[in-house]
mmCIF file of C-alpha atoms and ligand atoms in Angstrom:
data_model
loop_
_atom_site.group_PDB
_atom_site.id
_atom_site.type_symbol
_atom_site.label_atom_id
_atom_site.label_comp_id
_atom_site.label_asym_id
_atom_site.label_seq_id
_atom_site.Cartn_x
_atom_site.Cartn_y
_atom_site.Cartn_z
ATOM 1 C CA UNK I 1 17.788 -36.231 -75.981
ATOM 2 C CA UNK I 2 17.437 -34.215 -72.986
ATOM 3 C CA UNK I 3 14.112 -32.995 -71.308
ATOM 4 C CA UNK I 4 11.863 -30.976 -73.301
ATOM 5 C CA UNK I 5 12.217 -26.969 -72.090
ATOM 6 C CA UNK I 6 10.377 -25.656 -69.694
ATOM 7 C CA UNK I 7 9.341 -21.717 -69.620
ATOM 8 C CA UNK I 8 7.404 -19.490 -66.919
ATOM 9 C CA UNK I 9 4.234 -18.861 -68.846
ATOM 10 C CA UNK I 10 2.675 -15.964 -67.290
ATOM 11 C CA UNK I 11 2.628 -14.776 -63.657
ATOM 12 C CA UNK I 12 -0.186 -13.159 -61.502
ATOM 13 C CA UNK I 13 -0.325 -11.953 -58.092
ATOM 14 C CA UNK I 14 -2.787 -10.648 -55.223
ATOM 15 C CA UNK I 15 -2.684 -8.766 -52.145
ATOM 16 C CA UNK I 16 -5.418 -8.328 -50.073
ATOM 17 C CA UNK I 17 -7.436 -4.652 -50.035
ATOM 18 C CA UNK I 18 -6.640 -3.582 -46.105
ATOM 19 C CA UNK I 19 -3.391 -2.014 -45.663
ATOM 20 C CA UNK I 20 -1.180 -1.780 -42.204
ATOM 21 C CA UNK I 21 1.104 1.125 -42.047
ATOM 22 C CA UNK I 22 3.560 0.897 -39.378
ATOM 23 C CA UNK I 23 2.342 4.077 -37.555
ATOM 24 C CA UNK I 24 -1.108 1.910 -37.389
ATOM 25 C CA UNK I 25 1.502 -0.807 -35.766
ATOM 26 C CA UNK I 26 2.773 1.977 -33.606
ATOM 27 C CA UNK I 27 -0.742 2.052 -31.883
ATOM 28 C CA UNK I 28 -0.757 -2.061 -30.901
ATOM 29 C CA UNK I 29 2.481 -2.303 -29.770
ATOM 30 C CA UNK I 30 5.535 -0.340 -28.422
ATOM 31 C CA UNK I 31 7.369 0.819 -31.809
ATOM 32 C CA UNK I 32 7.519 3.243 -34.872
ATOM 33 C CA UNK I 33 7.725 4.036 -38.177
ATOM 34 C CA UNK I 34 10.882 4.957 -37.590
ATOM 35 C CA UNK I 35 12.671 2.313 -36.400
ATOM 36 C CA UNK I 36 10.769 -0.362 -38.640
ATOM 37 C CA UNK I 37 11.728 1.381 -41.755
ATOM 38 C CA UNK I 38 15.506 1.889 -41.145
ATOM 39 C CA UNK I 39 15.702 -1.502 -39.633
ATOM 40 C CA UNK I 40 13.581 -3.437 -42.414
ATOM 41 C CA UNK I 41 12.827 -1.269 -45.054
ATOM 42 C CA UNK I 42 8.674 -2.036 -44.572
ATOM 43 C CA UNK I 43 6.489 0.741 -44.527
ATOM 44 C CA UNK I 44 3.326 -1.001 -44.606
ATOM 45 C CA UNK I 45 2.133 -4.388 -45.451
ATOM 46 C CA UNK I 46 -0.993 -5.754 -46.689
ATOM 47 C CA UNK I 47 -3.955 -7.796 -44.259
ATOM 48 C CA UNK I 48 -6.654 -10.431 -45.381
ATOM 49 C CA UNK I 49 -10.627 -9.458 -44.859
ATOM 50 C CA UNK I 50 -11.503 -12.008 -41.615
ATOM 51 C CA UNK I 51 -13.259 -14.443 -43.947
ATOM 52 C CA UNK I 52 -10.362 -14.119 -46.771
ATOM 53 C CA UNK I 53 -8.431 -17.678 -46.760
ATOM 54 C CA UNK I 54 -5.110 -18.790 -48.169
ATOM 55 C CA UNK I 55 -6.414 -20.655 -51.002
ATOM 56 C CA UNK I 56 -8.835 -17.272 -52.195
ATOM 57 C CA UNK I 57 -5.904 -15.219 -52.622
ATOM 58 C CA UNK I 58 -3.799 -18.207 -54.322
ATOM 59 C CA UNK I 59 -6.903 -18.653 -57.161
ATOM 60 C CA UNK I 60 -6.974 -15.014 -57.622
ATOM 61 C CA UNK I 61 -3.675 -14.742 -58.558
ATOM 62 C CA UNK I 62 -3.701 -17.916 -60.275
ATOM 63 C CA UNK I 63 -6.791 -16.705 -62.856
ATOM 64 C CA UNK I 64 -4.436 -13.690 -63.376
ATOM 65 C CA UNK I 65 -1.286 -15.659 -63.827
ATOM 66 C CA UNK I 66 -3.811 -18.233 -66.583
ATOM 67 C CA UNK I 67 -4.666 -15.470 -68.513
ATOM 68 C CA UNK I 68 -1.519 -14.351 -68.632
ATOM 69 C CA UNK I 69 0.248 -17.542 -69.968
ATOM 70 C CA UNK I 70 -2.947 -17.584 -72.755
ATOM 71 C CA UNK I 71 -4.018 -21.103 -71.660
ATOM 72 C CA UNK I 72 -7.491 -22.106 -69.923
ATOM 73 C CA UNK I 73 -7.949 -23.533 -66.428
ATOM 74 C CA UNK I 74 -9.170 -26.596 -68.290
ATOM 75 C CA UNK I 75 -5.220 -26.786 -69.589
ATOM 76 C CA UNK I 76 -3.862 -27.413 -66.057
ATOM 77 C CA UNK I 77 -2.694 -30.841 -65.054
ATOM 78 C CA UNK I 78 -0.611 -29.880 -61.716
ATOM 79 C CA UNK I 79 -1.713 -26.945 -58.823
ATOM 80 C CA UNK I 80 1.367 -26.940 -56.065
ATOM 81 C CA UNK I 81 1.085 -24.100 -53.530
ATOM 82 C CA UNK I 82 3.476 -23.581 -51.510
ATOM 83 C CA UNK I 83 2.415 -21.869 -47.947
ATOM 84 C CA UNK I 84 3.065 -22.295 -44.321
ATOM 85 C CA UNK I 85 -0.709 -20.644 -43.567
ATOM 86 C CA UNK I 86 -2.911 -23.336 -45.085
ATOM 87 C CA UNK I 87 -6.889 -22.983 -45.370
ATOM 88 C CA UNK I 88 -6.696 -26.898 -43.475
ATOM 89 C CA UNK I 89 -4.026 -29.358 -42.443
ATOM 90 C CA UNK I 90 -6.195 -31.178 -44.467
ATOM 91 C CA UNK I 91 -7.323 -31.250 -47.040
ATOM 92 C CA UNK I 92 -4.003 -29.345 -49.516
ATOM 93 C CA UNK I 93 -4.921 -25.636 -49.820
ATOM 94 C CA UNK I 94 -3.893 -26.790 -53.573
ATOM 95 C CA UNK I 95 -7.172 -28.500 -53.954
ATOM 96 C CA UNK I 96 -9.113 -25.937 -52.278
ATOM 97 C CA UNK I 97 -7.244 -23.874 -55.593
ATOM 98 C CA UNK I 98 -8.655 -26.284 -58.063
ATOM 99 C CA UNK I 99 -12.223 -25.986 -56.757
ATOM 100 C CA UNK I 100 -12.375 -21.909 -56.332
ATOM 101 C CA UNK I 101 -10.771 -21.973 -60.552
ATOM 102 C CA UNK I 102 -13.185 -25.086 -61.778
ATOM 103 C CA UNK I 103 -9.676 -26.288 -63.007
ATOM 104 C CA UNK I 104 -10.185 -30.612 -64.500
ATOM 105 C CA UNK I 105 -10.278 -33.033 -61.664
ATOM 106 C CA UNK I 106 -7.319 -34.779 -63.575
ATOM 107 C CA UNK I 107 -5.352 -32.235 -62.262
ATOM 108 C CA UNK I 108 -2.713 -33.275 -59.027
ATOM 109 C CA UNK I 109 -2.723 -30.748 -56.870
ATOM 110 C CA UNK I 110 -0.906 -30.712 -53.281
ATOM 111 C CA UNK I 111 0.735 -28.431 -50.953
ATOM 112 C CA UNK I 112 4.425 -27.743 -50.125
ATOM 113 C CA UNK I 113 6.122 -26.472 -47.131
ATOM 114 C CA UNK I 114 9.773 -24.694 -47.241
ATOM 115 C CA UNK I 115 8.764 -21.752 -45.435
ATOM 116 C CA UNK I 116 9.881 -18.610 -47.586
ATOM 117 C CA UNK I 117 12.039 -20.522 -49.645
ATOM 118 C CA UNK I 118 8.666 -22.512 -50.573
ATOM 119 C CA UNK I 119 8.411 -21.051 -54.306
ATOM 120 C CA UNK I 120 11.737 -21.705 -55.390
ATOM 121 C CA UNK I 121 10.847 -25.228 -53.716
ATOM 122 C CA UNK I 122 7.849 -25.889 -55.643
ATOM 123 C CA UNK I 123 8.875 -24.395 -58.774
ATOM 124 C CA UNK I 124 11.707 -26.834 -58.874
ATOM 125 C CA UNK I 125 9.518 -29.880 -58.015
ATOM 126 C CA UNK I 126 7.099 -28.457 -60.701
ATOM 127 C CA UNK I 127 9.605 -28.164 -63.552
ATOM 128 C CA UNK I 128 10.850 -31.785 -62.914
ATOM 129 C CA UNK I 129 7.334 -32.798 -63.136
ATOM 130 C CA UNK I 130 6.481 -31.344 -66.636
ATOM 131 C CA UNK I 131 9.826 -31.980 -67.401
ATOM 132 C CA UNK I 132 9.277 -35.831 -67.118
ATOM 133 C CA UNK I 133 6.612 -35.651 -69.629
ATOM 134 C CA UNK I 134 3.655 -36.804 -67.770
ATOM 135 C CA UNK I 135 2.535 -33.076 -67.041
ATOM 136 C CA UNK I 136 1.989 -30.044 -69.406
ATOM 137 C CA UNK I 137 0.893 -26.962 -67.489
ATOM 138 C CA UNK I 138 1.646 -26.553 -64.391
ATOM 139 C CA UNK I 139 -0.085 -23.842 -61.582
ATOM 140 C CA UNK I 140 2.672 -22.745 -59.267
ATOM 141 C CA UNK I 141 1.684 -20.590 -56.423
ATOM 142 C CA UNK I 142 2.980 -19.028 -52.797
ATOM 143 C CA UNK I 143 0.519 -17.533 -50.827
ATOM 144 C CA UNK I 144 0.260 -16.995 -47.064
ATOM 145 C CA UNK I 145 -1.972 -15.762 -44.375
ATOM 146 C CA UNK I 146 1.295 -14.642 -41.991
ATOM 147 C CA UNK I 147 -1.510 -12.413 -39.715
ATOM 148 C CA UNK I 148 -2.749 -15.812 -38.754
ATOM 149 C CA UNK I 149 0.635 -16.784 -37.176
ATOM 150 C CA UNK I 150 1.731 -13.635 -35.995
ATOM 151 C CA UNK I 151 1.623 -12.745 -32.448
ATOM 152 C CA UNK I 152 0.303 -9.298 -32.400
ATOM 153 C CA UNK I 153 1.869 -8.482 -28.767
ATOM 154 C CA UNK I 154 5.348 -9.053 -29.828
ATOM 155 C CA UNK I 155 7.206 -6.450 -31.272
ATOM 156 C CA UNK I 156 10.354 -8.290 -32.594
ATOM 157 C CA UNK I 157 8.031 -10.037 -35.450
ATOM 158 C CA UNK I 158 4.674 -8.921 -36.064
ATOM 159 C CA UNK I 159 5.907 -6.038 -37.872
ATOM 160 C CA UNK I 160 7.632 -8.060 -40.487
ATOM 161 C CA UNK I 161 5.134 -10.206 -42.261
ATOM 162 C CA UNK I 162 2.011 -9.280 -44.745
ATOM 163 C CA UNK I 163 -0.476 -11.541 -46.329
ATOM 164 C CA UNK I 164 -0.673 -12.020 -50.092
ATOM 165 C CA UNK I 165 -0.297 -14.372 -53.092
ATOM 166 C CA UNK I 166 1.585 -14.851 -56.330
ATOM 167 C CA UNK I 167 1.479 -17.373 -58.965
ATOM 168 C CA UNK I 168 2.877 -18.399 -62.401
ATOM 169 C CA UNK I 169 2.199 -20.856 -64.808
ATOM 170 C CA UNK I 170 4.619 -23.516 -65.983
ATOM 171 C CA UNK I 171 4.126 -25.001 -69.086
ATOM 172 C CA UNK I 172 6.178 -25.835 -72.628
ATOM 173 C CA UNK I 173 8.416 -23.275 -73.962
ATOM 174 C CA UNK I 174 7.408 -21.154 -76.998
ATOM 175 C CA UNK I 175 10.737 -19.317 -78.121
ATOM 176 C CA UNK I 176 14.096 -19.043 -76.267
ATOM 177 C CA UNK I 177 12.458 -18.148 -72.730
ATOM 178 C CA UNK I 178 12.802 -20.895 -70.306
ATOM 179 C CA UNK I 179 14.126 -22.293 -66.862
ATOM 180 C CA UNK I 180 17.405 -22.174 -66.792
ATOM 181 C CA UNK I 181 17.655 -23.910 -63.614
ATOM 182 C CA UNK I 182 17.375 -24.396 -60.104
ATOM 183 C CA UNK I 183 19.335 -25.578 -56.982
ATOM 184 C CA UNK I 184 17.922 -26.110 -53.234
ATOM 185 C CA UNK I 185 19.344 -26.487 -49.927
ATOM 186 C CA UNK I 186 18.332 -27.671 -45.934
ATOM 187 C CA UNK I 187 20.165 -26.863 -43.210
ATOM 188 C CA UNK I 188 17.897 -28.881 -40.065
ATOM 189 C CA UNK I 189 20.257 -28.111 -37.706
ATOM 190 C CA UNK I 190 19.663 -24.896 -37.498
ATOM 191 C CA UNK I 191 15.410 -25.466 -37.212
ATOM 192 C CA UNK I 192 15.347 -23.828 -33.786
ATOM 193 C CA UNK I 193 16.136 -20.213 -35.535
ATOM 194 C CA UNK I 194 12.757 -19.466 -37.125
ATOM 195 C CA UNK I 195 9.283 -21.451 -36.309
ATOM 196 C CA UNK I 196 5.680 -21.545 -36.085
ATOM 197 C CA UNK I 197 6.239 -24.561 -32.511
ATOM 198 C CA UNK I 198 2.748 -25.753 -31.845
ATOM 199 C CA UNK I 199 0.679 -27.715 -34.250
ATOM 200 C CA UNK I 200 -1.115 -29.774 -32.124
ATOM 201 C CA UNK I 201 0.528 -32.623 -33.762
ATOM 202 C CA UNK I 202 3.526 -33.305 -31.215
ATOM 203 C CA UNK I 203 3.416 -34.131 -27.647
ATOM 204 C CA UNK I 204 5.123 -31.276 -26.168
ATOM 205 C CA UNK I 205 1.843 -29.585 -27.363
ATOM 206 C CA UNK I 206 -0.706 -31.344 -25.552
ATOM 207 C CA UNK I 207 -2.132 -30.119 -22.501
ATOM 208 C CA UNK I 208 -3.880 -31.945 -19.767
ATOM 209 C CA UNK I 209 -7.188 -30.296 -20.701
ATOM 210 C CA UNK I 210 -6.199 -31.352 -24.547
ATOM 211 C CA UNK I 211 -6.049 -27.943 -25.413
ATOM 212 C CA UNK I 212 -3.387 -26.283 -27.712
ATOM 213 C CA UNK I 213 -2.550 -23.079 -27.974
ATOM 214 C CA UNK I 214 -2.863 -20.149 -31.010
ATOM 215 C CA UNK I 215 0.673 -21.084 -32.939
ATOM 216 C CA UNK I 216 2.198 -18.067 -33.369
ATOM 217 C CA UNK I 217 6.041 -16.924 -35.814
ATOM 218 C CA UNK I 218 8.739 -17.953 -33.053
ATOM 219 C CA UNK I 219 12.504 -15.741 -33.671
ATOM 220 C CA UNK I 220 15.666 -15.219 -33.723
ATOM 221 C CA UNK I 221 16.303 -11.969 -35.709
ATOM 222 C CA UNK I 222 19.869 -11.367 -35.256
ATOM 223 C CA UNK I 223 20.863 -15.520 -36.068
ATOM 224 C CA UNK I 224 18.650 -15.157 -39.322
ATOM 225 C CA UNK I 225 19.947 -11.646 -40.631
ATOM 226 C CA UNK I 226 23.345 -13.467 -40.982
ATOM 227 C CA UNK I 227 22.437 -16.726 -42.260
ATOM 228 C CA UNK I 228 19.922 -15.344 -44.382
ATOM 229 C CA UNK I 229 23.203 -13.089 -46.122
ATOM 230 C CA UNK I 230 25.410 -15.919 -46.360
ATOM 231 C CA UNK I 231 23.072 -18.593 -47.585
ATOM 232 C CA UNK I 232 21.212 -16.262 -50.519
ATOM 233 C CA UNK I 233 24.637 -15.079 -51.263
ATOM 234 C CA UNK I 234 25.720 -18.799 -52.083
ATOM 235 C CA UNK I 235 22.694 -19.930 -53.452
ATOM 236 C CA UNK I 236 23.151 -17.306 -55.884
ATOM 237 C CA UNK I 237 27.104 -17.311 -56.647
ATOM 238 C CA UNK I 238 27.081 -21.448 -57.022
ATOM 239 C CA UNK I 239 23.779 -21.447 -59.514
ATOM 240 C CA UNK I 240 25.737 -18.672 -61.119
ATOM 241 C CA UNK I 241 29.270 -20.989 -61.420
ATOM 242 C CA UNK I 242 26.880 -24.247 -62.573
ATOM 243 C CA UNK I 243 25.903 -22.233 -65.482
ATOM 244 C CA UNK I 244 29.306 -20.199 -66.157
ATOM 245 C CA UNK I 245 27.169 -17.036 -65.690
ATOM 246 C CA UNK I 246 28.646 -14.049 -63.904
ATOM 247 C CA UNK I 247 26.716 -12.042 -61.680
ATOM 248 C CA UNK I 248 27.056 -8.820 -63.953
ATOM 249 C CA UNK I 249 25.050 -11.037 -66.798
ATOM 250 C CA UNK I 250 21.792 -10.917 -64.197
ATOM 251 C CA UNK I 251 19.549 -8.241 -65.339
ATOM 252 C CA UNK I 252 17.326 -8.016 -62.587
ATOM 253 C CA UNK I 253 17.982 -10.251 -59.531
ATOM 254 C CA UNK I 254 14.132 -11.026 -57.492
ATOM 255 C CA UNK I 255 15.184 -11.711 -53.946
ATOM 256 C CA UNK I 256 12.908 -13.060 -51.329
ATOM 257 C CA UNK I 257 11.525 -9.966 -49.778
ATOM 258 C CA UNK I 258 12.406 -9.834 -45.703
ATOM 259 C CA UNK I 259 14.709 -6.835 -45.191
ATOM 260 C CA UNK I 260 16.580 -4.323 -47.265
ATOM 261 C CA UNK I 261 19.556 -4.752 -45.776
ATOM 262 C CA UNK I 262 19.632 -8.308 -46.153
ATOM 263 C CA UNK I 263 19.142 -7.279 -49.797
ATOM 264 C CA UNK I 264 21.751 -4.639 -49.872
ATOM 265 C CA UNK I 265 24.211 -6.851 -48.325
ATOM 266 C CA UNK I 266 23.850 -9.790 -50.780
ATOM 267 C CA UNK I 267 23.863 -7.035 -53.367
ATOM 268 C CA UNK I 268 27.711 -5.837 -51.991
ATOM 269 C CA UNK I 269 29.116 -9.240 -51.847
ATOM 270 C CA UNK I 270 28.079 -10.569 -55.511
ATOM 271 C CA UNK I 271 28.992 -6.511 -56.573
ATOM 272 C CA UNK I 272 25.637 -5.659 -58.601
ATOM 273 C CA UNK I 273 24.347 -1.844 -57.549
ATOM 274 C CA UNK I 274 21.381 -1.697 -56.296
ATOM 275 C CA UNK I 275 19.050 -0.990 -59.575
ATOM 276 C CA UNK I 276 19.899 -4.788 -60.538
ATOM 277 C CA UNK I 277 17.396 -5.999 -57.328
ATOM 278 C CA UNK I 278 14.032 -5.573 -57.505
ATOM 279 C CA UNK I 279 12.425 -5.016 -54.294
ATOM 280 C CA UNK I 280 8.571 -4.284 -53.106
ATOM 281 C CA UNK I 281 8.744 -5.307 -49.852
ATOM 282 C CA UNK I 282 8.447 -1.541 -48.737
ATOM 283 C CA UNK I 283 4.613 -2.312 -49.767
ATOM 284 C CA UNK I 284 4.054 -5.909 -48.435
ATOM 285 C CA UNK I 285 6.636 -6.674 -45.613
ATOM 286 C CA UNK I 286 7.839 -10.429 -45.465
ATOM 287 C CA UNK I 287 5.202 -12.705 -47.245
ATOM 288 C CA UNK I 288 6.948 -15.582 -47.022
ATOM 289 C CA UNK I 289 6.156 -17.948 -50.203
ATOM 290 C CA UNK I 290 4.386 -15.475 -51.638
ATOM 291 C CA UNK I 291 6.763 -12.999 -51.565
ATOM 292 C CA UNK I 292 9.435 -13.895 -54.607
ATOM 293 C CA UNK I 293 5.733 -14.755 -56.848
ATOM 294 C CA UNK I 294 4.281 -11.475 -56.113
ATOM 295 C CA UNK I 295 7.584 -9.131 -56.864
ATOM 296 C CA UNK I 296 8.509 -11.379 -59.809
ATOM 297 C CA UNK I 297 4.731 -10.748 -61.368
ATOM 298 C CA UNK I 298 5.051 -7.086 -60.348
ATOM 299 C CA UNK I 299 8.676 -6.884 -62.372
ATOM 300 C CA UNK I 300 6.945 -8.095 -65.020
ATOM 301 C CA UNK I 301 4.199 -5.867 -65.465
ATOM 302 C CA UNK I 302 5.920 -2.452 -64.913
ATOM 303 C CA UNK I 303 7.950 -3.620 -67.771
ATOM 304 C CA UNK I 304 11.222 -4.361 -65.066
ATOM 305 C CA UNK I 305 11.515 -7.664 -67.014
ATOM 306 C CA UNK I 306 11.947 -7.633 -70.395
ATOM 307 C CA UNK I 307 11.419 -10.770 -72.747
ATOM 308 C CA UNK I 308 15.129 -11.723 -73.489
ATOM 309 C CA UNK I 309 16.177 -10.716 -69.660
ATOM 310 C CA UNK I 310 17.663 -13.231 -67.435
ATOM 311 C CA UNK I 311 16.529 -13.438 -63.871
ATOM 312 C CA UNK I 312 17.827 -14.332 -60.971
ATOM 313 C CA UNK I 313 15.341 -15.420 -58.105
ATOM 314 C CA UNK I 314 17.029 -16.269 -54.604
ATOM 315 C CA UNK I 315 15.527 -17.179 -51.403
ATOM 316 C CA UNK I 316 15.235 -17.590 -47.890
ATOM 317 C CA UNK I 317 13.672 -19.320 -44.775
ATOM 318 C CA UNK I 318 12.705 -21.184 -41.690
ATOM 319 C CA UNK I 319 14.009 -24.906 -42.004
ATOM 320 C CA UNK I 320 16.561 -23.471 -42.509
ATOM 321 C CA UNK I 321 15.371 -23.484 -46.340
ATOM 322 C CA UNK I 322 17.162 -21.643 -48.899
ATOM 323 C CA UNK I 323 17.804 -21.601 -52.749
ATOM 324 C CA UNK I 324 17.656 -20.224 -56.690
ATOM 325 C CA UNK I 325 16.671 -20.145 -59.900
ATOM 326 C CA UNK I 326 17.783 -19.013 -63.051
ATOM 327 C CA UNK I 327 15.447 -17.860 -65.869
ATOM 328 C CA UNK I 328 15.365 -16.282 -68.837
ATOM 329 C CA UNK I 329 12.189 -14.529 -70.376
HETATM 330 C C1 COA P 10 14.478 -8.504 -37.004
HETATM 331 C C2 COA P 10 15.162 -7.323 -36.910
HETATM 332 C C3 COA P 10 14.656 -6.203 -38.337
HETATM 333 C C4 COA P 10 15.808 -6.465 -36.138
HETATM 334 O O1 COA P 10 16.740 -6.268 -36.017
HETATM 335 P P1 COA P 10 18.540 -5.624 -35.226
HETATM 336 O O2 COA P 10 18.769 -4.739 -35.541
HETATM 337 O O3 COA P 10 19.138 -7.001 -35.350
HETATM 338 O O4 COA P 10 17.705 -5.769 -33.838
HETATM 339 P P2 COA P 10 17.545 -6.029 -32.337
HETATM 340 O O5 COA P 10 17.445 -7.575 -32.805
HETATM 341 O O6 COA P 10 19.381 -6.394 -32.197
HETATM 342 O O7 COA P 10 16.950 -5.320 -31.457
HETATM 343 C C5 COA P 10 17.550 -3.785 -31.202
HETATM 344 C C6 COA P 10 16.278 -3.365 -30.093
HETATM 345 O O8 COA P 10 15.294 -3.110 -30.413
HETATM 346 C C7 COA P 10 14.514 -3.622 -30.268
HETATM 347 N N1 COA P 10 12.862 -3.961 -31.137
HETATM 348 C C8 COA P 10 13.021 -4.896 -31.604
HETATM 349 N N2 COA P 10 11.901 -5.084 -32.406
HETATM 350 C C9 COA P 10 11.463 -3.887 -32.299
HETATM 351 C C10 COA P 10 10.143 -3.074 -32.462
HETATM 352 N N3 COA P 10 9.562 -3.752 -33.461
HETATM 353 N N4 COA P 10 10.295 -1.638 -32.550
HETATM 354 C C11 COA P 10 11.240 -0.929 -31.680
HETATM 355 N N5 COA P 10 11.812 -2.137 -30.987
HETATM 356 C C12 COA P 10 12.235 -3.370 -31.462
HETATM 357 C C13 COA P 10 14.866 -4.744 -29.587
HETATM 358 O O9 COA P 10 14.070 -4.952 -28.159
HETATM 359 C C14 COA P 10 15.935 -3.996 -29.258
HETATM 360 O O10 COA P 10 16.089 -3.143 -28.191
HETATM 361 P P3 COA P 10 17.338 -3.786 -26.671
HETATM 362 O O11 COA P 10 18.703 -3.245 -27.242
HETATM 363 O O12 COA P 10 16.916 -2.606 -25.770
HETATM 364 O O13 COA P 10 17.360 -4.712 -26.309
HETATM 365 C C15 COA P 10 16.814 -8.199 -37.862
HETATM 366 O O14 COA P 10 17.287 -9.097 -36.858
HETATM 367 C C16 COA P 10 16.102 -8.816 -38.585
HETATM 368 O O15 COA P 10 15.683 -8.542 -39.829
HETATM 369 N N6 COA P 10 16.092 -10.020 -39.148
HETATM 370 C C17 COA P 10 15.641 -11.335 -39.893
HETATM 371 C C18 COA P 10 14.478 -11.300 -39.663
HETATM 372 C C19 COA P 10 13.863 -12.244 -40.922
HETATM 373 O O16 COA P 10 13.423 -11.647 -41.980
HETATM 374 N N7 COA P 10 13.152 -13.362 -40.733
HETATM 375 C C20 COA P 10 12.421 -14.000 -41.399
HETATM 376 C C21 COA P 10 13.221 -14.371 -42.645
HETATM 377 S S1 COA P 10 12.641 -14.989 -43.834
#
């Protein structure tokens, strides 16, 4: 007998109230709305309030996902938070989320770092854990406070990212809806292309005074762009092939929301029209691990994803990590 079928039972998302437009950014660095929009498709992004943490945003998204799934917090026995911007190095953001929600003490809680592919990695992990039969309901969350790891004087990176959270509840399939497959990849040889280098734990972070720098993102944008197109296409093609599906069988693609030109290239390579892709990066920028679950929730709540649809999620991020997931609703 195979593993029990597991489905996404509910989705939720949260974005901070404050928005920062491209025009706002042009007052901070030498840039323009025209440059940012034409190169990326982004018009604005949400920025967390001073006292708003990653775990608070994660919990806000999780509450909506739990209600949508028709279960209660007491049913949750696994919480995974994908993030590169945890509240603290320890304890995990997932433990803070558990506390914010009042989830039961028997829930296993941990964070997962696969950068912008974090949600797909966490989905794969939770699916496997639920498939073992030892856990019943899991919260899988992508949550980021990217505004804290941006160098606000570097126009090549600070215009790209935003804050937010997205969450899903996984549990026993109730009908034909289920997770069909996932596929994960990593290419550590390209780790230098996109980094937040200083953790304070590395010998190179130590200074004679014992001080460490505020960690911020460094990126080789053009290299990232090329790798993103190639690797997201590979992740999409291989999972479709594995499950004997043509790209045309996909009702909605939810790509990592980094750059509209990257998404358009993937569409051309897969011969899928732009309408087949759900895109909301215009209003959020790149929210890293939060990007796919945030888009997924919006696609569901606006009716873009309907019961019976097949969705392909495909992600790419620092690592380099990449991956894909096929889900039937
Ligand atoms: C970052 C990115 C938008 C830059 O676009 P690009 O077309 O490759 O632009 P380039 O890096 O070649 O830069 C072109 C020029 O614009 C300038 N520029 C960079 N950022 C700018 C900004 N915000 N405003 C105005 N000019 C900018 C550069 O300095 C460069 O000037 P130069 O030609 O005088 O040196 C693009 O490479 C990209 O999206 N890469 C992927 C990034 C990503 O998605 N990262 C996250 C992955 S999970």
